[in-house]
CSV table of C-alpha atoms in Angstrom, one decimal:
chain,number,residue,atom,x,y,z
U,191,MET,CA,171.4,56.0,131.6
U,192,VAL,CA,172.2,59.9,129.7
U,193,LEU,CA,175.3,62.1,131.1
U,194,GLU,CA,176.0,65.8,130.5
U,195,LYS,CA,179.0,64.8,130.6
U,196,PRO,CA,180.9,63.3,127.1
U,197,ILE,CA,182.1,59.9,127.7
U,198,VAL,CA,185.7,59.9,126.7
U,199,ILE,CA,186.8,56.8,126.2
U,200,ASP,CA,190.3,55.4,126.0
U,201,CYS,CA,191.0,53.0,123.0
U,202,ARG,CA,194.8,51.3,124.3
U,203,ASP,CA,194.5,47.0,124.0
U,204,HIS,CA,190.7,47.7,123.5
U,205,LEU,CA,189.1,44.8,120.8
U,206,HIS,CA,187.8,47.3,117.8
U,207,GLY,CA,184.5,45.3,117.2
U,208,ARG,CA,183.6,45.0,120.7
U,209,LEU,CA,184.6,48.7,122.5
U,210,ALA,CA,183.0,49.3,118.7
U,211,SER,CA,179.7,48.1,119.9
U,212,ILE,CA,180.7,49.8,122.9
U,213,VAL,CA,179.7,52.9,121.9
U,214,ALA,CA,177.6,52.6,119.2
U,215,LYS,CA,175.1,52.0,121.5
U,216,GLU,CA,175.7,54.7,123.5
U,217,LEU,CA,174.9,56.6,121.1
U,218,LEU,CA,172.2,55.7,120.4
U,219,ALA,CA,170.7,56.5,124.2
U,220,GLY,CA,172.0,60.3,123.7
U,221,GLN,CA,175.7,59.9,125.2
U,222,LYS,CA,178.7,62.4,124.2
U,223,VAL,CA,181.9,59.6,123.5
U,224,VAL,CA,185.0,60.9,122.7
U,225,LEU,CA,187.6,58.4,121.6
U,226,VAL,CA,191.5,58.9,122.0
U,227,ARG,CA,194.6,57.4,121.3
U,228,CYS,CA,192.2,55.3,119.1
U,229,GLU,CA,195.2,54.0,116.9
U,230,GLU,CA,196.7,51.8,119.9
U,231,MET,CA,193.4,50.1,119.7
U,232,VAL,CA,194.0,46.0,118.6
U,233,ILE,CA,192.4,44.2,116.2
U,234,SER,CA,192.0,40.3,117.0
U,235,GLY,CA,194.1,37.7,113.8
U,236,SER,CA,197.2,37.7,112.8
U,237,LEU,CA,198.8,40.7,111.8
U,238,VAL,CA,199.6,40.2,108.3
U,239,ARG,CA,196.5,38.7,107.6
U,240,ASN,CA,194.6,42.3,108.1
U,241,GLN,CA,197.2,43.9,106.5
U,242,THR,CA,196.0,42.7,103.1
U,243,LYS,CA,193.0,42.3,103.7
U,244,TYR,CA,192.4,46.2,104.2
U,245,ALA,CA,194.7,47.0,102.2
U,246,GLN,CA,192.4,44.4,99.9
U,247,PHE,CA,189.2,47.0,100.7
U,248,ARG,CA,191.2,50.1,99.9
U,249,ALA,CA,192.4,48.9,96.7
U,250,LYS,CA,188.0,49.2,95.4
U,251,HIS,CA,186.9,52.3,94.2
U,252,MET,CA,184.4,53.0,91.2
U,253,ASN,CA,186.2,52.7,87.8
U,254,THR,CA,185.7,54.8,85.7
U,255,ASN,CA,185.9,58.0,88.2
U,256,PRO,CA,187.2,56.8,91.0
U,257,GLU,CA,186.9,60.2,92.8
U,258,ARG,CA,183.3,59.7,93.2
U,259,GLY,CA,184.4,57.5,95.9
U,260,PRO,CA,183.8,54.9,97.9
U,261,PHE,CA,186.0,56.4,100.0
U,262,HIS,CA,188.3,54.3,102.4
U,263,PHE,CA,190.9,56.3,104.7
U,264,ARG,CA,194.2,55.5,106.4
U,265,SER,CA,193.3,56.9,109.8
U,266,PRO,CA,193.0,54.8,112.3
U,267,ALA,CA,189.8,57.6,114.2
U,268,ARG,CA,188.0,57.5,110.8
U,269,ILE,CA,188.6,53.6,110.1
U,270,VAL,CA,186.8,53.6,113.9
U,271,TRP,CA,184.0,55.1,112.8
U,272,ARG,CA,183.5,54.2,110.2
U,273,THR,CA,183.3,51.0,111.6
U,274,ILE,CA,180.2,52.4,114.3
U,275,ARG,CA,178.7,54.0,111.9
U,276,GLY,CA,178.1,50.3,110.3
U,277,MET,CA,176.1,49.7,113.3
U,278,VAL,CA,174.4,52.9,113.4
U,279,HIS,CA,171.6,53.5,110.6
U,280,GLN,CA,173.0,56.6,109.6
U,281,LYS,CA,170.2,57.3,107.2
U,282,THR,CA,167.2,57.8,109.6
U,283,ALA,CA,167.7,61.5,112.0
U,284,ARG,CA,168.5,59.2,114.5
U,285,GLY,CA,171.4,57.9,113.5
U,286,GLN,CA,172.2,61.0,112.3
U,287,ALA,CA,172.3,62.6,115.3
U,288,ALA,CA,173.6,59.5,117.0
U,289,ILE,CA,177.1,60.0,115.0
U,290,GLY,CA,177.0,64.1,115.7
U,291,ARG,CA,177.6,62.9,119.7
U,292,LEU,CA,181.2,60.7,118.7
U,293,SER,CA,184.5,63.3,118.9
């Protein structure tokens, strides 16, 4: 059910992927969503494994000109945004509108 007021979600102590999938579904349904305290979101698994995994991901870039991308964000809010973008088909007009409803 789409409400006029945006949903404000406190990300503290929520699992990263589980919350992202719920938010993606709400965005596709037409609901505006605001995420706060993304830096306190939990990623399952050991801390060392997740740190090394994301460090390897951030090291990937274009060999000849790294400024062309791909771009890997450090900010927790942008990491969550990228996860949600992967769950929404952003190449369609419906997906782009859904991503626009996220803040």
